[in-house]
Short mmCIF file of C-alpha atoms and ligand atoms in Angstrom, two decimals:
data_model
loop_
_atom_site.label_atom_id
_atom_site.label_comp_id
_atom_site.label_asym_id
_atom_site.label_seq_id
_atom_site.Cartn_x
_atom_site.Cartn_y
_atom_site.Cartn_z
CA MET A 1 101.88 164.25 157.13
CA ILE A 2 103.43 161.13 158.65
CA GLU A 3 107.25 161.09 158.39
CA ASN A 4 108.94 157.88 157.13
CA PRO A 5 105.74 155.97 156.39
CA GLY A 6 105.82 152.17 156.47
CA SER A 7 106.33 150.81 152.98
CA ASN A 8 102.93 149.15 152.65
CA THR A 9 100.86 150.44 155.53
CA ILE A 10 97.88 152.69 156.03
CA GLU A 11 100.31 155.60 156.44
CA LEU A 12 100.66 155.77 152.66
CA VAL A 13 96.91 156.36 152.45
CA VAL A 14 97.00 159.02 155.18
CA ASN A 15 99.89 160.86 153.51
CA ARG A 16 98.05 160.98 150.19
CA GLU A 17 95.00 162.40 152.04
CA LEU A 18 92.93 159.40 150.98
CA CYS A 19 92.03 158.12 154.45
CA THR A 20 88.28 158.23 155.15
CA GLY A 21 88.72 157.65 158.90
CA CYS A 22 86.39 154.64 158.71
CA GLY A 23 88.24 152.57 161.32
CA THR A 24 88.56 149.28 159.38
CA CYS A 25 92.35 149.17 159.92
CA ASP A 26 91.98 149.84 163.65
CA ALA A 27 89.60 146.88 164.05
CA LEU A 28 91.41 144.36 161.87
CA CYS A 29 95.14 145.00 162.29
CA PRO A 30 96.50 141.51 163.11
CA LYS A 31 98.97 143.04 165.58
CA ASN A 32 96.48 145.49 167.12
CA ALA A 33 98.99 148.23 166.28
CA ILE A 34 96.58 150.85 164.88
CA LYS A 35 94.45 153.34 166.81
CA LEU A 36 92.21 156.01 165.34
CA SER A 37 92.24 159.46 166.94
CA ILE A 38 90.98 162.93 166.08
CA ASP A 39 93.28 165.29 164.18
CA GLU A 40 92.14 168.51 165.87
CA THR A 41 93.30 170.82 163.04
CA LYS A 42 91.52 168.97 160.26
CA GLY A 43 88.61 167.83 162.43
CA ILE A 44 88.71 164.24 161.14
CA TYR A 45 89.79 160.85 162.46
CA ILE A 46 93.12 159.47 161.32
CA PRO A 47 94.85 156.18 162.17
CA ARG A 48 98.16 156.16 164.01
CA ILE A 49 100.47 153.16 163.95
CA ASN A 50 102.47 151.95 166.93
CA LYS A 51 105.79 151.35 165.15
CA ASP A 52 107.06 149.17 168.02
CA ILE A 53 104.34 146.61 167.30
CA CYS A 54 103.74 146.98 163.51
CA ASN A 55 105.54 144.37 161.38
CA ASN A 56 104.68 146.01 158.02
CA CYS A 57 102.47 143.06 156.98
CA GLY A 58 100.42 145.29 154.66
CA PHE A 59 97.01 143.97 155.82
CA CYS A 60 95.76 147.47 156.75
CA TYR A 61 96.70 148.75 153.29
CA ASP A 62 94.94 145.82 151.58
CA ILE A 63 91.61 146.28 153.37
CA CYS A 64 91.58 150.09 153.24
CA PRO A 65 88.59 151.52 151.32
CA GLY A 66 90.36 154.88 151.01
CA ASN A 67 93.15 153.27 149.07
CA LYS A 68 91.11 151.39 146.46
CA VAL A 69 87.70 149.84 145.99
CA ASP A 70 87.40 147.31 143.20
CA TYR A 71 83.74 147.96 142.38
CA GLU A 72 83.76 145.65 139.40
CA LYS A 73 84.92 142.65 141.43
CA LEU A 74 82.76 143.45 144.46
CA ASN A 75 79.64 144.00 142.33
CA HIS A 76 80.15 140.58 140.77
CA GLU A 77 80.72 138.93 144.15
CA ILE A 78 77.75 140.56 145.88
CA PHE A 79 75.15 141.03 143.13
CA GLU A 80 76.55 138.66 140.49
CA LYS A 81 76.48 141.37 137.84
CA GLU A 82 77.78 144.73 136.75
CA PRO A 83 75.40 147.65 137.42
CA GLU A 84 73.33 148.78 134.46
CA ASN A 85 72.76 152.13 136.10
CA ILE A 86 76.08 153.90 136.62
CA LEU A 87 74.47 156.56 138.85
CA ILE A 88 72.90 154.36 141.53
CA GLY A 89 74.59 151.00 140.95
CA ASN A 90 72.94 147.57 141.07
CA TYR A 91 69.40 147.52 142.43
CA GLN A 92 66.29 145.35 142.76
CA ASP A 93 63.79 148.17 143.23
CA CYS A 94 63.41 151.75 144.47
CA TYR A 95 60.93 153.04 147.06
CA THR A 96 59.86 155.83 149.32
CA ALA A 97 58.98 154.56 152.77
CA TYR A 98 58.42 155.41 156.41
CA SER A 99 57.99 153.61 159.72
CA LYS A 100 54.38 153.20 160.85
CA ASP A 101 55.55 153.75 164.42
CA THR A 102 54.98 157.52 164.67
CA LYS A 103 57.45 157.93 167.56
CA ILE A 104 60.28 156.23 165.64
CA ARG A 105 59.46 158.25 162.51
CA TYR A 106 59.37 161.55 164.43
CA ASN A 107 62.65 160.92 166.22
CA SER A 108 64.65 159.74 163.22
CA SER A 109 66.36 161.51 160.31
CA SER A 110 63.88 160.94 157.49
CA GLY A 111 61.40 158.04 157.64
CA GLY A 112 62.92 156.10 160.55
CA LEU A 113 63.40 153.20 158.17
CA ILE A 114 66.86 152.17 159.36
CA THR A 115 65.75 152.11 163.00
CA GLN A 116 62.53 150.24 162.19
CA LEU A 117 64.31 147.71 160.00
CA LEU A 118 66.94 146.94 162.65
CA ILE A 119 64.25 146.45 165.31
CA TYR A 120 62.37 144.11 162.95
CA ALA A 121 65.55 142.14 162.18
CA LEU A 122 66.36 141.85 165.90
CA GLU A 123 62.85 140.82 166.94
CA ASN A 124 62.56 138.26 164.15
CA GLY A 125 65.87 136.55 164.85
CA ILE A 126 67.56 137.73 161.61
CA ILE A 127 70.26 139.40 163.70
CA ASN A 128 71.51 139.31 167.28
CA GLY A 129 72.83 142.84 167.17
CA ALA A 130 73.57 145.85 164.97
CA LEU A 131 76.60 148.06 164.50
CA VAL A 132 75.15 151.57 164.94
CA THR A 133 76.31 154.96 166.21
CA ARG A 134 75.12 157.13 169.10
CA MET A 135 76.62 160.33 170.47
CA ASN A 136 78.99 159.71 173.37
CA LYS A 137 77.34 160.58 176.72
CA SER A 138 80.57 161.72 178.38
CA LYS A 139 81.85 163.54 175.25
CA PRO A 140 78.60 164.80 173.65
CA LEU A 141 80.29 166.17 170.49
CA GLU A 142 81.92 162.83 169.66
CA PRO A 143 80.20 159.82 168.12
CA GLU A 144 80.32 156.35 169.61
CA PRO A 145 79.94 153.35 167.29
CA PHE A 146 78.75 150.28 169.21
CA ILE A 147 76.84 147.01 168.93
CA ALA A 148 73.18 147.53 169.84
CA ARG A 149 71.53 144.38 171.18
CA THR A 150 68.16 145.76 172.31
CA LYS A 151 65.34 147.78 170.74
CA GLU A 152 66.11 150.63 173.16
CA GLU A 153 69.77 150.76 172.08
CA ILE A 154 68.79 150.81 168.38
CA ILE A 155 66.43 153.72 169.05
CA GLU A 156 69.13 155.50 171.06
CA ALA A 157 71.34 155.41 167.94
CA SER A 158 68.76 156.79 165.49
CA LYS A 159 69.28 160.11 163.64
CA SER A 160 72.15 161.21 161.39
CA LYS A 161 75.43 162.31 162.92
CA TYR A 162 76.89 165.05 160.74
CA CYS A 163 80.44 164.59 161.93
CA PRO A 164 83.19 162.03 161.29
CA VAL A 165 82.30 158.58 162.67
CA PRO A 166 84.84 155.73 162.85
CA VAL A 167 82.05 153.13 162.58
CA ASN A 168 84.27 150.20 161.69
CA ILE A 169 86.31 150.21 164.90
CA ALA A 170 83.34 148.32 166.39
CA LEU A 171 83.92 145.41 163.99
CA LYS A 172 86.17 144.19 166.81
CA GLU A 173 83.06 143.46 168.87
CA ILE A 174 81.51 141.46 166.01
CA LEU A 175 84.68 139.39 165.72
CA LYS A 176 84.58 138.67 169.46
CA SER A 177 80.90 137.63 169.45
CA GLU A 178 79.49 134.14 170.14
CA LYS A 179 79.82 131.53 167.40
CA ASN A 180 76.38 131.65 165.76
CA GLU A 181 75.58 135.30 166.28
CA LYS A 182 74.63 137.40 163.23
CA PHE A 183 74.77 141.17 162.78
CA ALA A 184 73.61 144.11 160.70
CA VAL A 185 75.91 147.06 160.03
CA VAL A 186 74.90 150.66 159.31
CA GLY A 187 77.30 153.04 157.64
CA LEU A 188 78.17 155.62 155.01
CA PRO A 189 79.55 154.37 151.67
CA CYS A 190 83.15 154.50 152.96
CA HIS A 191 82.21 152.35 155.99
CA ILE A 192 80.32 149.77 153.94
CA ASN A 193 83.14 149.62 151.36
CA GLY A 194 85.64 148.98 154.18
CA ILE A 195 83.42 146.24 155.59
CA ARG A 196 83.00 144.55 152.19
CA LYS A 197 86.76 144.62 151.64
CA ALA A 198 87.42 143.30 155.16
CA GLU A 199 84.87 140.49 154.69
CA ASN A 200 86.86 139.30 151.69
CA LYS A 201 89.90 138.84 153.89
CA ASN A 202 88.14 137.59 156.99
CA LYS A 203 85.62 134.73 156.59
CA LYS A 204 84.37 135.02 160.16
CA LEU A 205 83.30 138.61 159.50
CA LYS A 206 81.64 137.62 156.24
CA ASP A 207 79.62 134.87 157.96
CA LYS A 208 78.55 137.10 160.81
CA ILE A 209 77.38 140.17 158.87
CA VAL A 210 74.07 139.39 157.18
CA LEU A 211 72.71 142.88 156.48
CA HIS A 212 74.59 145.92 155.20
CA LEU A 213 72.52 149.11 155.51
CA GLY A 214 74.02 152.03 153.64
CA ILE A 215 73.36 155.74 154.03
CA PHE A 216 73.35 158.13 151.06
CA CYS A 217 76.18 160.55 151.57
CA ASN A 218 77.26 163.75 149.88
CA HIS A 219 80.07 164.28 152.38
CA MET A 220 80.82 163.93 156.06
CA PRO A 221 81.21 167.37 157.68
CA THR A 222 84.38 167.79 159.78
CA PHE A 223 84.29 168.47 163.53
CA VAL A 224 85.55 171.99 162.74
CA GLY A 225 82.13 172.87 161.24
CA THR A 226 80.27 172.04 164.46
CA GLU A 227 82.97 173.65 166.61
CA LEU A 228 82.78 177.00 164.77
CA TYR A 229 78.99 176.89 164.56
CA LEU A 230 78.79 176.52 168.34
CA LYS A 231 81.14 179.50 168.66
CA LYS A 232 78.84 181.50 166.38
CA LEU A 233 75.92 180.60 168.66
CA LYS A 234 78.08 181.53 171.67
CA ILE A 235 77.59 178.07 173.17
CA LYS A 236 80.48 176.77 175.26
CA GLU A 237 81.44 173.20 174.38
CA ASP A 238 81.99 172.21 178.01
CA GLU A 239 78.40 173.19 178.89
CA ILE A 240 76.87 170.83 176.31
CA ILE A 241 75.04 167.83 177.72
CA ARG A 242 73.60 166.49 174.47
CA LEU A 243 73.71 167.35 170.77
CA ASP A 244 71.39 165.89 168.11
CA TYR A 245 71.87 166.87 164.47
CA ARG A 246 68.44 165.64 163.32
CA GLY A 247 65.08 164.53 164.73
CA GLU A 248 61.72 166.04 165.73
CA GLY A 249 59.97 165.70 162.37
CA TRP A 250 61.26 166.37 158.88
CA PRO A 251 63.66 167.75 157.85
CA GLY A 252 64.13 168.21 161.56
CA LEU A 253 66.22 170.14 164.01
CA MET A 254 69.66 170.39 165.51
CA LYS A 255 69.03 170.31 169.23
CA ILE A 256 71.73 171.38 171.68
CA ILE A 257 71.02 170.86 175.37
CA THR A 258 73.35 172.72 177.74
CA SER A 259 73.33 172.98 181.50
CA LYS A 260 71.50 176.33 181.07
CA HIS A 261 69.35 176.18 177.90
CA THR A 262 68.00 174.08 175.07
CA HIS A 263 68.86 175.55 171.65
CA THR A 264 67.12 174.40 168.48
CA ASN A 265 68.18 175.22 164.91
CA LYS A 266 66.38 174.23 161.75
CA LEU A 267 68.32 171.96 159.36
CA SER A 268 68.06 174.66 156.70
CA ASP A 269 69.81 177.12 159.08
CA TYR A 270 72.73 175.10 160.41
CA TRP A 271 73.38 172.98 157.29
CA GLY A 272 74.19 176.20 155.40
CA PHE A 273 77.24 176.47 157.68
CA ILE A 274 78.19 172.96 158.86
CA GLY A 275 77.34 171.39 155.51
CA SER A 276 79.00 174.13 153.46
CA HIS A 277 82.05 173.56 151.25
CA PHE A 278 84.33 174.87 153.99
CA PHE A 279 84.04 171.91 156.35
CA TYR A 280 84.43 169.19 153.78
CA PRO A 281 87.23 166.64 154.14
CA LYS A 282 89.40 166.59 150.99
CA ARG A 283 88.88 162.82 150.84
CA CYS A 284 85.14 163.29 150.29
CA LEU A 285 85.97 165.22 147.08
CA MET A 286 87.45 162.00 145.74
CA CYS A 287 84.48 159.79 146.55
CA GLY A 288 82.51 158.42 143.60
CA ASP A 289 79.86 156.57 145.61
CA GLY A 290 77.01 158.69 147.00
CA VAL A 291 74.29 156.03 147.06
CA CYS A 292 76.31 153.35 148.90
CA GLU A 293 76.48 151.00 145.96
CA LEU A 294 77.68 147.93 147.86
CA ALA A 295 74.98 147.92 150.56
CA ASP A 296 72.04 145.50 150.71
CA ILE A 297 69.75 148.52 151.04
CA SER A 298 70.58 152.23 150.83
CA PHE A 299 68.62 155.03 152.53
CA GLY A 300 68.38 158.77 151.95
CA ASP A 301 66.01 161.68 152.47
CA ALA A 302 63.15 161.83 149.98
CA TRP A 303 64.04 165.30 148.67
CA LEU A 304 61.33 165.19 145.99
CA PRO A 305 59.14 168.20 145.12
CA LYS A 306 55.96 166.24 145.96
CA PHE A 307 57.13 165.74 149.58
CA LYS A 308 58.68 169.14 150.21
CA ASP A 309 55.88 170.20 152.60
CA ASP A 310 55.63 166.84 154.38
CA SER A 311 56.87 167.51 157.91
CA THR A 312 56.47 163.90 159.04
CA GLY A 313 59.37 162.47 157.02
CA ARG A 314 59.97 159.76 154.52
CA SER A 315 63.06 157.96 153.25
CA ILE A 316 64.04 157.21 149.69
CA ILE A 317 65.34 153.67 149.37
CA VAL A 318 67.37 151.70 146.87
CA SER A 319 66.97 148.00 147.58
CA LYS A 320 70.04 146.35 146.13
CA SER A 321 70.32 142.70 147.14
CA LYS A 322 67.71 139.95 147.30
CA ILE A 323 68.06 139.73 151.09
CA GLY A 324 67.44 143.47 151.39
CA GLU A 325 64.42 143.32 149.09
CA ASN A 326 62.92 140.38 151.03
CA VAL A 327 63.19 142.12 154.39
CA LEU A 328 61.54 145.29 153.04
CA ARG A 329 58.66 143.35 151.49
CA LYS A 330 58.06 141.32 154.67
CA MET A 331 58.04 144.47 156.80
CA SER A 332 55.56 146.08 154.46
CA LYS A 333 53.33 142.97 154.37
CA GLU A 334 53.31 142.84 158.16
CA SER A 335 52.39 146.57 158.26
CA HIS A 336 55.54 147.80 160.01
CA ILE A 337 56.29 150.26 157.21
CA GLU A 338 54.54 152.11 154.40
CA LEU A 339 56.43 151.20 151.22
CA ASN A 340 55.71 152.78 147.84
CA ASN A 341 57.49 152.15 144.55
CA VAL A 342 59.32 154.97 142.82
CA SER A 343 61.41 154.88 139.67
CA SER A 344 65.20 155.00 139.64
CA ILE A 345 64.81 158.35 137.89
CA GLU A 346 62.97 159.71 140.93
CA VAL A 347 65.85 158.56 143.14
CA ILE A 348 68.24 160.49 140.90
CA GLN A 349 65.86 163.47 140.86
CA SER A 350 65.82 163.54 144.66
CA GLN A 351 69.63 163.75 144.76
CA THR A 352 70.62 165.15 141.36
CA LEU A 353 73.55 167.33 142.39
CA MET A 354 74.97 164.86 144.91
CA ILE A 355 74.82 161.89 142.54
CA TYR A 356 76.08 163.92 139.59
CA LEU A 357 79.05 165.45 141.42
CA LYS A 358 80.10 162.01 142.69
CA LYS A 359 80.32 160.65 139.17
CA LYS A 360 81.79 163.68 137.44
CA ASN A 361 84.55 166.23 137.48
CA PHE A 362 87.37 163.87 137.97
CA THR A 363 89.86 165.21 135.46
CA VAL A 364 90.58 168.12 137.76
CA LYS A 365 90.21 166.15 140.95
CA LYS A 366 92.53 163.46 139.71
CA SER A 367 95.23 165.92 138.79
CA LEU A 368 94.90 167.83 142.07
CA LEU A 369 94.52 164.90 144.41
CA LYS A 370 96.80 162.55 142.45
CA VAL A 371 94.93 159.24 142.81
CA TYR A 372 91.48 158.18 141.78
CA PRO A 373 90.33 154.78 142.96
CA TYR A 374 87.12 154.34 140.94
CA SER A 375 86.67 153.11 137.43
CA LYS A 376 83.24 153.91 135.95
CA LEU A 377 82.66 157.64 135.61
CA LEU A 378 80.84 160.15 133.44
CA ARG A 379 82.91 162.27 131.07
CA SER A 380 83.66 165.80 132.28
CA ASP A 381 83.64 168.92 130.14
CA PHE A 382 85.19 172.34 130.73
CA ILE A 383 82.31 173.52 132.97
CA ASP A 384 82.45 170.33 135.08
CA ASN A 385 86.17 170.81 135.58
CA SER A 386 85.67 174.46 136.54
CA ILE A 387 83.05 173.41 139.11
CA ALA A 388 85.54 170.89 140.52
CA LEU A 389 88.27 173.54 140.72
CA TRP A 390 85.92 175.92 142.53
CA PHE A 391 85.04 173.17 144.99
CA TYR A 392 88.68 172.26 145.55
CA PHE A 393 89.51 175.92 146.20
CA ASN A 394 86.74 176.21 148.87
CA VAL A 395 87.73 172.96 150.55
CA SER A 396 91.40 174.00 150.62
CA LEU A 397 90.50 177.35 152.20
CA SER A 398 88.93 175.58 155.15
CA SER A 399 92.25 174.18 156.39
CA ASN A 400 93.82 177.67 156.43
CA PRO A 401 93.98 178.92 160.06
CA TYR A 402 93.35 182.57 159.03
CA PHE A 403 90.31 181.56 157.03
CA LYS A 404 88.93 179.73 160.07
CA ILE A 405 89.03 183.03 162.00
CA ILE A 406 87.42 184.94 159.13
CA ILE A 407 84.58 182.44 158.65
CA GLN A 408 83.87 182.39 162.36
CA TYR A 409 82.96 186.09 162.21
CA MET A 410 81.46 186.09 158.72
CA PRO A 411 77.65 186.47 158.79
CA LEU A 412 75.88 183.16 158.13
CA LYS A 413 73.84 184.83 155.39
CA ILE A 414 76.95 185.56 153.29
CA ILE A 415 78.19 181.96 153.57
CA LYS A 416 74.75 180.64 152.65
CA VAL A 417 74.40 182.95 149.63
CA TYR A 418 77.92 182.08 148.44
CA CYS A 419 77.23 178.33 148.60
CA ALA A 420 73.69 178.72 147.21
CA ILE A 421 75.07 180.45 144.07
CA PHE A 422 77.50 177.57 143.58
CA ASN A 423 74.85 174.91 144.18
CA LYS A 424 72.34 176.58 141.87
CA PHE A 425 74.84 176.83 139.06
CA ALA A 426 76.12 173.26 139.54
CA SER A 427 72.57 171.84 139.91
CA LYS A 428 71.48 173.48 136.67
CA LYS A 429 74.38 171.90 134.85
CA ALA A 430 73.70 168.53 136.51
CA ARG A 431 70.04 168.53 135.53
CA LYS A 432 70.82 169.57 131.96
CA ASP A 433 73.43 166.81 131.57
CA ILE A 434 71.34 164.08 133.17
CA LYS A 435 68.23 165.19 131.25
CA SER A 436 70.08 164.50 128.03
CA GLN A 437 70.45 160.85 129.12
CA TYR A 438 67.37 160.18 131.25
CA ASP A 439 63.74 161.11 130.79
CA PHE A 440 63.31 163.59 133.67
C1 FAD B 1 77.15 162.31 156.99
C2 FAD B 1 75.82 162.06 156.34
C3 FAD B 1 75.56 162.55 155.07
C4 FAD B 1 74.31 162.31 154.46
N1 FAD B 1 74.08 162.80 153.19
C5 FAD B 1 72.88 162.57 152.60
C6 FAD B 1 72.60 163.07 151.31
O1 FAD B 1 73.43 163.69 150.67
N2 FAD B 1 71.37 162.81 150.76
C7 FAD B 1 70.42 162.11 151.46
O2 FAD B 1 69.31 161.93 150.95
N3 FAD B 1 70.67 161.61 152.67
C8 FAD B 1 71.86 161.82 153.26
N4 FAD B 1 72.12 161.31 154.51
C9 FAD B 1 71.17 160.32 155.04
C10 FAD B 1 70.01 160.85 155.85
O3 FAD B 1 70.44 161.90 156.70
C11 FAD B 1 69.40 159.74 156.72
O4 FAD B 1 70.42 159.14 157.48
C12 FAD B 1 68.77 158.65 155.93
O5 FAD B 1 67.74 159.22 155.20
C13 FAD B 1 68.20 157.53 156.84
O6 FAD B 1 67.17 158.03 157.60
P1 FAD B 1 66.36 157.14 158.63
O7 FAD B 1 65.29 158.00 159.22
O8 FAD B 1 65.94 155.87 157.99
O9 FAD B 1 67.48 156.80 159.70
P2 FAD B 1 67.34 156.61 161.27
O10 FAD B 1 66.25 155.66 161.58
O11 FAD B 1 67.35 157.94 161.94
O12 FAD B 1 68.71 155.87 161.59
C14 FAD B 1 69.96 156.43 161.24
C15 FAD B 1 71.00 155.33 161.38
O13 FAD B 1 72.21 155.78 160.80
C16 FAD B 1 73.31 155.62 161.71
N5 FAD B 1 74.17 156.79 161.52
C17 FAD B 1 73.85 158.06 161.73
N6 FAD B 1 74.86 158.87 161.39
C18 FAD B 1 75.85 158.08 160.95
C19 FAD B 1 77.16 158.34 160.45
N7 FAD B 1 77.63 159.58 160.32
N8 FAD B 1 77.92 157.29 160.09
C20 FAD B 1 77.44 156.03 160.21
N9 FAD B 1 76.20 155.72 160.67
C21 FAD B 1 75.42 156.74 161.04
C22 FAD B 1 72.67 155.59 163.07
O14 FAD B 1 73.42 154.82 163.97
C23 FAD B 1 71.29 154.97 162.80
O15 FAD B 1 71.33 153.58 162.94
C24 FAD B 1 73.34 161.56 155.14
C25 FAD B 1 73.60 161.07 156.42
C26 FAD B 1 74.82 161.31 157.03
C27 FAD B 1 75.08 160.76 158.40
#
């Protein structure tokens, strides 16, 4: 809690626990008075204001995606229409796809589509650089958003980082770039929402960013999840040289290289802990956008039954804008990617629980978390509200210092079973509800 918050600054958002830690305010503060840093207890990034410099202009509050996102207005501005599909937003088409470069595909999260697309855009003069994220070489557990200007740098940034990432702090570099340079940005829904809001206030940014690549996101695990998982594995943080959360096929591995050993853990093993309800920022409970509705193209894992045994990897894609659709088609025509149509229903099927929970349960969430910044939602019944309460209870437990000690020594199996029961119950309800509206 920040004492005596400025009357119209980002501190109001932080105090209401609505900050996503995206970094937009840090990059665009006209006085350069805001710096993001890690809150070690919560394991998330939060902005801190230098009160000696801040003049309370309110710009940070205006551009903050945690505070409010006017989807109706932004949908009209970007896509010139309201979405017909409330679950995935505006779209041109839906696909599954993968890079035809086997090395890129193998070393990415799902199909290597983001990496391949950025390389294509760079090599074909669509962009001069891309805002991406790699892990920091001198602090291997921390992410480092940066502007990649070569194929090698884009590849270096591939794979999902399951920790908080202040992507938008690197917008500073885009603003400082040469006059005619163009850029792509890659981010979670909160990052892309921040960028879209910032573009509305800053014409230079709007002119420079020509491609917005969004990542499907259920939630962003806190640093505490990784920290306690490493303790469970008895790996000392100061011995770590490199940590990758994904890669090496699909669904891939967490690979931890220390000065003594290389440890590998299957996604299904570590996600049960790091991705559990206990390392879930409260702000992610409030998010209503899992598919990154304001991106030009959104990318996720193709979690469809027909691909469950495919160890090579494939992404599920929602192409949203005309520019996004054109790039995908050109890449497919020139044989850089394998691109196959799927229906919007298959996209929802691949992510039923995530998409459903984002659009539901908000009666309870709203009353517990006080503010809800989205407009279009599905109605919630008693069971939905109970699911939301259960979730809120789990998430609240994770900030309790005694619980942190308990969970550190609790067998992984118990945590996995506990979360699996919740997910099974909630998924069943999600499928039943969505089935009544869509032909599954
Ligand atoms: C926190 C998080 C939650 C996710 N939740 C889901 C989900 O619920 N369902 C689902 O289907 N998919 C989810 N994904 C997306 C999935 O893991 C893949 O990122 C996606 O399928 C794209 O794969 P790819 O092979 O095309 O990407 P790659 O070619 O491997 O490229 C990944 C790109 O994403 C950027 N990136 C990686 N991590 C982050 C981050 N944390 N913030 C901003 N940029 C980042 C990298 O810089 C890189 O450019 C999530 C990803 C993250 C990071």
